[in-house]
Coordinates of N, CA and C and ligand atoms in Angstrom, one line a residue:
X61 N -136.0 -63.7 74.2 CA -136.8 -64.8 73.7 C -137.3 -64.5 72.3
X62 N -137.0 -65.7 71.6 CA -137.4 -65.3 69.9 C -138.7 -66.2 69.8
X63 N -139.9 -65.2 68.9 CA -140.8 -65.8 68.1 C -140.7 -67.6 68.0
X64 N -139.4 -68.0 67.6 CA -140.0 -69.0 67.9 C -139.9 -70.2 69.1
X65 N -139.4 -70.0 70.0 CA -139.9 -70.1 71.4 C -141.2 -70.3 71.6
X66 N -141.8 -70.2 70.6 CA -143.3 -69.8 70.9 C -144.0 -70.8 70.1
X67 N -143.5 -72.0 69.7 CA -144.0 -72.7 68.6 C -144.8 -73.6 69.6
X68 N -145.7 -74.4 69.1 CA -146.5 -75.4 69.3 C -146.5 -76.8 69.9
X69 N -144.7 -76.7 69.3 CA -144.6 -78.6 69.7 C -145.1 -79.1 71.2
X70 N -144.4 -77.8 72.1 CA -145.1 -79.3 73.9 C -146.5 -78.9 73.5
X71 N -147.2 -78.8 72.3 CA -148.6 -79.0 72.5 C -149.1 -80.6 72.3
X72 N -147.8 -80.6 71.4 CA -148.5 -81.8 70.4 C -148.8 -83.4 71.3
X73 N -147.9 -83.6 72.3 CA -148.7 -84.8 73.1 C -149.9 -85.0 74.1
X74 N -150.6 -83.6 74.1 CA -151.8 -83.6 74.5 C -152.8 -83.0 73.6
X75 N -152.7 -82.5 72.3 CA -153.2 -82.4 71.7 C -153.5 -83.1 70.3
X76 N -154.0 -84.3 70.4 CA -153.9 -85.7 69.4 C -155.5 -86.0 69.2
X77 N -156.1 -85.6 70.0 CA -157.4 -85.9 69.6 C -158.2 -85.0 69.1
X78 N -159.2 -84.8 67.6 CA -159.7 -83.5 67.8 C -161.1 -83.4 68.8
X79 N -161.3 -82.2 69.2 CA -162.4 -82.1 70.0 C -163.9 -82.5 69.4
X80 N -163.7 -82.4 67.9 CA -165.0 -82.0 67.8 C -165.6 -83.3 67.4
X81 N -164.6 -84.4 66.7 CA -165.3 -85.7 65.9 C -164.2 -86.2 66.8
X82 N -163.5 -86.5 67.7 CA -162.6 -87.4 68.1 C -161.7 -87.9 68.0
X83 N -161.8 -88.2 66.5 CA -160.5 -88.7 66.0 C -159.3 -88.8 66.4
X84 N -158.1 -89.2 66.1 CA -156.9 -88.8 66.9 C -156.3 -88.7 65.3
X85 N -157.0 -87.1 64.9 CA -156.3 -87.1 63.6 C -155.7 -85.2 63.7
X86 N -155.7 -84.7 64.9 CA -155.5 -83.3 65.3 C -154.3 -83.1 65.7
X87 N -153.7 -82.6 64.7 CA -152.2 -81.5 64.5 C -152.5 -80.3 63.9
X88 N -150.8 -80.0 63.9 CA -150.8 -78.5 63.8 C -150.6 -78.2 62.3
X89 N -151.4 -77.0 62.1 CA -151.6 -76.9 60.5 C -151.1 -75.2 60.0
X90 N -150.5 -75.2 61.4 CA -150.1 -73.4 60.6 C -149.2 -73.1 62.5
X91 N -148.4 -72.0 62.3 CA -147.5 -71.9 63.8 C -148.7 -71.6 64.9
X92 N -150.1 -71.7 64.6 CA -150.5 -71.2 65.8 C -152.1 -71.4 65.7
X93 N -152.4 -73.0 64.8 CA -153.4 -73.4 64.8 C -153.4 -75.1 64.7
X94 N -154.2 -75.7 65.5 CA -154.3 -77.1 65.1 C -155.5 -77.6 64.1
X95 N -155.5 -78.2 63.3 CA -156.2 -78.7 61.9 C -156.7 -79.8 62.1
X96 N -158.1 -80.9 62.1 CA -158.3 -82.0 61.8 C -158.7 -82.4 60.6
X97 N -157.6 -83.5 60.6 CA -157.4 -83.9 59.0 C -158.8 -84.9 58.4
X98 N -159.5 -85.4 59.8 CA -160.7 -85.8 59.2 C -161.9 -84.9 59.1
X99 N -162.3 -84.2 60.0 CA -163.2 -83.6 59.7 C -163.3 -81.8 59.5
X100 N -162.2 -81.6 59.4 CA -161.4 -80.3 59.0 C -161.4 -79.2 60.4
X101 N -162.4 -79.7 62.0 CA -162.3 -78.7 62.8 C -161.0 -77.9 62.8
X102 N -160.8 -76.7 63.4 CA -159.8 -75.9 63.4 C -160.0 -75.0 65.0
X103 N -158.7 -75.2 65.3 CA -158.6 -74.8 66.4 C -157.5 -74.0 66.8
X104 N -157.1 -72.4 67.0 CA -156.7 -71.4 67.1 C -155.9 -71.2 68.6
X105 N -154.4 -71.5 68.9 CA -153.9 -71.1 70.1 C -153.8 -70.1 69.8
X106 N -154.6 -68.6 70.7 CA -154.0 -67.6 71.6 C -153.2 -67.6 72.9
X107 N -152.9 -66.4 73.1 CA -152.4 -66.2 74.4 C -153.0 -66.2 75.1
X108 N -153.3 -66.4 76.5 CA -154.3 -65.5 77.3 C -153.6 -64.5 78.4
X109 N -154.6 -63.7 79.0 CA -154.1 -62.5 79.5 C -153.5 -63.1 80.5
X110 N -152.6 -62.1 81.0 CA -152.0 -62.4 82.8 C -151.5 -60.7 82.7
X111 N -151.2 -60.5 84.2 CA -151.1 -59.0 84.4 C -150.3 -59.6 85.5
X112 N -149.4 -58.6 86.4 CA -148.1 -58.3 86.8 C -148.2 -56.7 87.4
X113 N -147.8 -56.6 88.9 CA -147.7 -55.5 89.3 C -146.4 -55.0 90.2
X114 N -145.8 -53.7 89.5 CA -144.9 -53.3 90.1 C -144.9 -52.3 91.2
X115 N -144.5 -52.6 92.5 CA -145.2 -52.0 93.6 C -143.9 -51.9 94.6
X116 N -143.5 -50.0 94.9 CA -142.0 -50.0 95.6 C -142.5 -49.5 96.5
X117 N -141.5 -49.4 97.8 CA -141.8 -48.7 99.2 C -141.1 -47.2 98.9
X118 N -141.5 -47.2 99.4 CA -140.9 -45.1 100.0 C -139.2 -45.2 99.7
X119 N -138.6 -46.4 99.5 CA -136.8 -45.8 99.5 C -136.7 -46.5 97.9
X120 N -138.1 -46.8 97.3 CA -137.7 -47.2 95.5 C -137.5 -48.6 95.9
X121 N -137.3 -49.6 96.3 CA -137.3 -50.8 96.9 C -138.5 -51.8 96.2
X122 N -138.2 -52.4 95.4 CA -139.3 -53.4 94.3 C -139.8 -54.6 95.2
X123 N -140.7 -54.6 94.9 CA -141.8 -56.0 96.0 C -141.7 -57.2 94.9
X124 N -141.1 -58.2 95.4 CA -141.4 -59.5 94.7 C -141.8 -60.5 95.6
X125 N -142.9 -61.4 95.2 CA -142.8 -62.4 95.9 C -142.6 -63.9 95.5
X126 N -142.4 -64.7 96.4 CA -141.5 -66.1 96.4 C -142.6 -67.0 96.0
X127 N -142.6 -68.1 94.7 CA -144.0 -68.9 93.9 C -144.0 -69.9 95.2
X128 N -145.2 -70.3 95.3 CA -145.7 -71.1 96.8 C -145.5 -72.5 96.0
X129 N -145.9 -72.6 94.7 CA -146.0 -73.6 93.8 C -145.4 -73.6 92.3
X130 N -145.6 -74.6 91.6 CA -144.9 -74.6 90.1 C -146.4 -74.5 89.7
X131 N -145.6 -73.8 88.6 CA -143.8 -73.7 87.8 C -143.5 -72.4 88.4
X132 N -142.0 -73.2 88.6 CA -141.1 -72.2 89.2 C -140.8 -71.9 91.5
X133 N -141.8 -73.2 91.7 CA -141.8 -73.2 92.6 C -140.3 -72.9 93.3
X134 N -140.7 -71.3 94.6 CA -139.1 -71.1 95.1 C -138.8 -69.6 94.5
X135 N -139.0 -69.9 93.0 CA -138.6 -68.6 92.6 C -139.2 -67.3 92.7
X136 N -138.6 -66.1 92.3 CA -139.3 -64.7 92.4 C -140.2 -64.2 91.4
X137 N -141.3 -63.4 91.8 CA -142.2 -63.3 90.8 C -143.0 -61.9 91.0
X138 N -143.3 -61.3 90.5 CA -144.2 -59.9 90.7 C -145.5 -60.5 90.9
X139 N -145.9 -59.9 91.8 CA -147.8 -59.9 92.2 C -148.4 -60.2 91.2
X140 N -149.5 -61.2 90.9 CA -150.2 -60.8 89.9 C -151.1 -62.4 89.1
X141 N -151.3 -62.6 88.3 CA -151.7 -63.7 88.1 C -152.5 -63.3 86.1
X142 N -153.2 -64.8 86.2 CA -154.2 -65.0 85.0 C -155.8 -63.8 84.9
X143 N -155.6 -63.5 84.2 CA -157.4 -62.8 84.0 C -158.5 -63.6 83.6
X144 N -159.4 -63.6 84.6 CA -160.6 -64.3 84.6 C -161.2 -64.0 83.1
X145 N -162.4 -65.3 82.6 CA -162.8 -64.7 81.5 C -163.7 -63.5 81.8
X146 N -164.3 -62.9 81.3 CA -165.0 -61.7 81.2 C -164.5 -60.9 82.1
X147 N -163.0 -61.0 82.6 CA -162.2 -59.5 83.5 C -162.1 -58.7 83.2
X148 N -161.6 -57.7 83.3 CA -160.5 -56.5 82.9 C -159.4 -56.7 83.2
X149 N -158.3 -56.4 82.8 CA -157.0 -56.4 83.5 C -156.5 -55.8 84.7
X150 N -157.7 -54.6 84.6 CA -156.9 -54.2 85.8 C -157.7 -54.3 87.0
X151 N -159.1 -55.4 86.4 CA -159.9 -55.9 87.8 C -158.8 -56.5 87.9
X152 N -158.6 -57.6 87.3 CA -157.7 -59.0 87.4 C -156.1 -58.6 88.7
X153 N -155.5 -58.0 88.0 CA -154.4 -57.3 88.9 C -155.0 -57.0 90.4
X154 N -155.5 -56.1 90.3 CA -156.6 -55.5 91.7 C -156.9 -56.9 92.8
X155 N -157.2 -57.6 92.3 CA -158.0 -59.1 92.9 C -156.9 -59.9 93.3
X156 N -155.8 -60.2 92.5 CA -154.3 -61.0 92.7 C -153.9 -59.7 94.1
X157 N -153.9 -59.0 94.0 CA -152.4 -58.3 94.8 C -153.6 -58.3 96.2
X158 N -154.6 -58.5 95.9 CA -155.1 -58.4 97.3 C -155.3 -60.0 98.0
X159 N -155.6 -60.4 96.7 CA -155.7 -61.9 97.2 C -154.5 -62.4 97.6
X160 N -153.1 -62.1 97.2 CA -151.9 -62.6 97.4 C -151.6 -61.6 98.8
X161 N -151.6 -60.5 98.9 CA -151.1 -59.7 99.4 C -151.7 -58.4 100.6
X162 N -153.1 -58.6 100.5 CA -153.7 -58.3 101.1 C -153.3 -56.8 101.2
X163 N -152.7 -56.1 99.9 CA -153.2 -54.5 99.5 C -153.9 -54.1 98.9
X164 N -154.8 -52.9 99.4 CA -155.6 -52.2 98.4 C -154.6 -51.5 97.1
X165 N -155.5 -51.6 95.8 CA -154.2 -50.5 95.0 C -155.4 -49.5 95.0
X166 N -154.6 -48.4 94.8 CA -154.7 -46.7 95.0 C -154.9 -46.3 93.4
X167 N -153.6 -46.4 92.8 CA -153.6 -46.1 91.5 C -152.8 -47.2 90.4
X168 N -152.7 -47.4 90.1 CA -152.2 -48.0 88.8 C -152.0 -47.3 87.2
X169 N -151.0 -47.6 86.7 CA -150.3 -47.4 85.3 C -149.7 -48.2 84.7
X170 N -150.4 -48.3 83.5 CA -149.8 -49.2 82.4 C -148.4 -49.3 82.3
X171 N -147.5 -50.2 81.9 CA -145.9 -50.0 82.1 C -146.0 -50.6 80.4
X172 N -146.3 -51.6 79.9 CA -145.7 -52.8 79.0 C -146.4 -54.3 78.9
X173 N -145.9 -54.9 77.7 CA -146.5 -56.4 78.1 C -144.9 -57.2 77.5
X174 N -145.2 -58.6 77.7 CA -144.2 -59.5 76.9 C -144.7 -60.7 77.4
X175 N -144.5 -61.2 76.2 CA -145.2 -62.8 75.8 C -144.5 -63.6 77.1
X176 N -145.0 -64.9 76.9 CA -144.7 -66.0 78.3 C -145.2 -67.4 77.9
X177 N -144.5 -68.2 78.3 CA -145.0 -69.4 78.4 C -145.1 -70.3 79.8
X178 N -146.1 -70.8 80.3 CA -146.5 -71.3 81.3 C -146.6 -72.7 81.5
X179 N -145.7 -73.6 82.0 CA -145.9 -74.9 81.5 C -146.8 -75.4 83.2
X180 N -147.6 -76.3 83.1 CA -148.3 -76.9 84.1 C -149.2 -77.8 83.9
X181 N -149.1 -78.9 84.9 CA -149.4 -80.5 85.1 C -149.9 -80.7 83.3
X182 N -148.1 -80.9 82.4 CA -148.1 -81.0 81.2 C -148.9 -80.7 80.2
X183 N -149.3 -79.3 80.3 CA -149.8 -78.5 79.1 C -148.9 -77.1 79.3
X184 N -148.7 -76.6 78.1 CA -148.0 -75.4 77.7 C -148.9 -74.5 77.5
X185 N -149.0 -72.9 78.4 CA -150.1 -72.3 78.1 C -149.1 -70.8 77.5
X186 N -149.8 -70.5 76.8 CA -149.3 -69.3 76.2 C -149.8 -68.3 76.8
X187 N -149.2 -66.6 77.5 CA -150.0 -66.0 77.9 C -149.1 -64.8 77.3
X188 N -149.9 -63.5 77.9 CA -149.5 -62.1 76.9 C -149.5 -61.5 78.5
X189 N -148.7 -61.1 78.9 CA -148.3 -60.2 80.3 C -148.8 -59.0 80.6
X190 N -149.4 -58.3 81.1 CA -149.5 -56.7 80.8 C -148.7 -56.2 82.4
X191 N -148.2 -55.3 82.3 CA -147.5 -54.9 83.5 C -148.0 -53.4 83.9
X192 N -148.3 -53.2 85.2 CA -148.6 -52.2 85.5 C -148.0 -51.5 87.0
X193 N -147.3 -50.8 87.2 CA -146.9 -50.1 88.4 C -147.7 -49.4 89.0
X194 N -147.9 -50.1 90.5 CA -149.4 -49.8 91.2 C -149.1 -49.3 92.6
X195 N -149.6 -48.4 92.8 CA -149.4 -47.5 94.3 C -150.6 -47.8 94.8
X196 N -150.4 -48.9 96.5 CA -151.3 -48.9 96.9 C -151.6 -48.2 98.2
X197 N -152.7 -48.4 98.5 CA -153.7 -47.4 99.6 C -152.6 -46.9 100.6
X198 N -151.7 -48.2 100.9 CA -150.8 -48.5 102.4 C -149.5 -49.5 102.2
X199 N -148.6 -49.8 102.3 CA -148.6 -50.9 102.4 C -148.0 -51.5 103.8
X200 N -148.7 -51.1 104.6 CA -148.7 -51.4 105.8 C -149.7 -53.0 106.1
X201 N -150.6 -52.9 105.3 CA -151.3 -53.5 105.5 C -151.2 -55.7 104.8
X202 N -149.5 -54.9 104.4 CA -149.1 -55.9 103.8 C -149.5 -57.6 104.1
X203 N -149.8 -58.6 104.1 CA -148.9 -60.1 104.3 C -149.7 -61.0 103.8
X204 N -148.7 -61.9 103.5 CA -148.9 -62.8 102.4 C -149.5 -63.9 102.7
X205 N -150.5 -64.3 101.9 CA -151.1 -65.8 101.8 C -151.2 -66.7 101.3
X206 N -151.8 -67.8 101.7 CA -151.3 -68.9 101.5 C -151.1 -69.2 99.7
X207 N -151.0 -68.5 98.7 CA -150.6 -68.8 97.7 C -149.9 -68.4 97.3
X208 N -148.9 -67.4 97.8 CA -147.3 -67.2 97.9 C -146.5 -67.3 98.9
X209 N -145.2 -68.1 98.8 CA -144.8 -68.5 100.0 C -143.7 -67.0 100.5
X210 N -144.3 -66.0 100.1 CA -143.3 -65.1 100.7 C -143.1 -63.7 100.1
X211 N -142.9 -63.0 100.4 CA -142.1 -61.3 99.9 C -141.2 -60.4 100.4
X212 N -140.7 -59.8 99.4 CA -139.6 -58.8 99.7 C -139.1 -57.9 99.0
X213 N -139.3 -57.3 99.6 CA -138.9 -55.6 98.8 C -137.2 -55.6 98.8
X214 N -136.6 -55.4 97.3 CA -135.5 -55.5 96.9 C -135.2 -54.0 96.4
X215 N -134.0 -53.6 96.9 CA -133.1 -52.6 95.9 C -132.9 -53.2 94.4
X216 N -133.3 -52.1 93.4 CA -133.6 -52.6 92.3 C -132.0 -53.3 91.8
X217 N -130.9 -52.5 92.0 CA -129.8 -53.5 91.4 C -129.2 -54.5 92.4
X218 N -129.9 -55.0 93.2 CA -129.4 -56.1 93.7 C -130.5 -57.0 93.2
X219 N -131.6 -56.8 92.8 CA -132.4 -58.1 92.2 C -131.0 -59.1 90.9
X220 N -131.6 -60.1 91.4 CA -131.0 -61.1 91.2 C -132.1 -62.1 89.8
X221 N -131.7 -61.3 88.5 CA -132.9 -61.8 87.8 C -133.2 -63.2 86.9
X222 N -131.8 -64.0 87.6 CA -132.1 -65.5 87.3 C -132.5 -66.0 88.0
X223 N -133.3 -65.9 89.2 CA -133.9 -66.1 90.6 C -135.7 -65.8 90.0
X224 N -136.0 -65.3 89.1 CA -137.0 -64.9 88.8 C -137.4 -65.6 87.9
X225 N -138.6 -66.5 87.9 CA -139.3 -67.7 87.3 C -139.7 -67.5 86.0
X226 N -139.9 -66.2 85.8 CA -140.6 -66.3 84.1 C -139.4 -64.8 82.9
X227 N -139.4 -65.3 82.0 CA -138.9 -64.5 80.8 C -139.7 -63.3 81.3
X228 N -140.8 -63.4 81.2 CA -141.7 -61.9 81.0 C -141.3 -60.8 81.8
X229 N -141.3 -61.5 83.0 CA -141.6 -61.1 84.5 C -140.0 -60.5 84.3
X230 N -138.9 -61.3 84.1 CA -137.5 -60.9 84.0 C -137.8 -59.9 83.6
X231 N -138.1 -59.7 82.1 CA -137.9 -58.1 80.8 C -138.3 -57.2 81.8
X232 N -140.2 -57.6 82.6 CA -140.4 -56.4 82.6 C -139.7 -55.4 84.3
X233 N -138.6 -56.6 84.8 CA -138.1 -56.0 85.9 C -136.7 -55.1 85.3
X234 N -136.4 -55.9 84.4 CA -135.3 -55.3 83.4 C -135.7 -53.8 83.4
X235 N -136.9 -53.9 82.6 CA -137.5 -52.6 82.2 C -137.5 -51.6 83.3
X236 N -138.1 -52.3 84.6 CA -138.0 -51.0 85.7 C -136.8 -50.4 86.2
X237 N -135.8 -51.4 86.1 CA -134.5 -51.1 87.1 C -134.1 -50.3 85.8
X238 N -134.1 -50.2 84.7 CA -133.4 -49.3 83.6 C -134.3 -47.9 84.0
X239 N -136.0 -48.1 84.5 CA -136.5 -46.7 84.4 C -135.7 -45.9 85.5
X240 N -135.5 -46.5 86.8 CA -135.4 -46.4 87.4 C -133.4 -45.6 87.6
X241 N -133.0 -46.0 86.8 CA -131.3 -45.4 86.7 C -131.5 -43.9 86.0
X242 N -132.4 -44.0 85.0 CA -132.6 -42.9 84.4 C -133.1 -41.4 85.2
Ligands
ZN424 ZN1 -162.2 -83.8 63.8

């Protein structure tokens, strides 16, 4: 995915009005800011956080689970979700894999991040991935709820990674199955 992949446009049919005076005079005035032409507000797309956890059994066997919903509904995804505002990341992770998954994590390590775009009920959200490989308490205690329709621990080269709903989430399984040959 190249830089610009990352441009603005599916912003622009929901973003026509400015917030601050109303107008419908709010576009985009730079790759990653919208400008009103009447009353000059300025308004700054970032990314926002999401975190991702890579979590294997005892034979190296990668945990993915199946999206309950869109985008990407069906497809494969790593544990993990959006970070609340005033989270941490690795509250945020901790909270998803229990809430989805109903594991304690034990320990956790930084892996990587890679950009993403999230499209839903027609807005484009930009988000910045962080990925972290997490050993938890058990994973006996596994099973899934109602906001993933499912899981499975895969041998890393049979993952199948056009089956897997996001760019990010792809790289950063890319990235494991490569640590993992080495
Ligand atoms: Zn304005």
């Amino acid at each position: 995915m190249s830089v610009s992949d990352f441009s603005l446009t599916p912003l622009l049919p929901v973003f026509q009005f400015c917030p601050q005076c109303g107008e419908k005079s709010f576009k985009p005035n730079s790759e990653k800011s919208f400008g009103c032409t009447n009353c000059g507000h300025l308004y700054y797309i970032n990314p926002g956080g999401a975190v991702a956890g890579l979590i294997a059994d005892l034979d190296g066997r990668l945990l993915l689970v199946k999206r309950a919903g869109n985008p990407g509904k069906g497809l494969l995804d790593l544990p993990g979700g959006f970070v609340d505002l005033g989270e941490r990341a690795e509250d945020a992770l901790r909270r998803e894999i229990k809430e989805e998954l109903n594991l304690e994590i034990r320990k956790m390590v930084y892996l990587t991040t890679f950009p993403n775009r999230y499209f839903y009920k027609n807005v484009q959200y930009f988000t910045l991935d962080l990925a972290f490989i997490c050993i938890p308490e058990s994973i006996e205690t596994i099973k899934a709820a109602d906001d993933v329709a499912g899981f499975e621990f895969f041998q890393p080269d049979l993952i199948q990674l056009n089956e897997i709903a996001f760019e990010s989430i792809r790289n950063m399984v890319k990235l494991y199955i490569n640590r993992t040959k080495s």
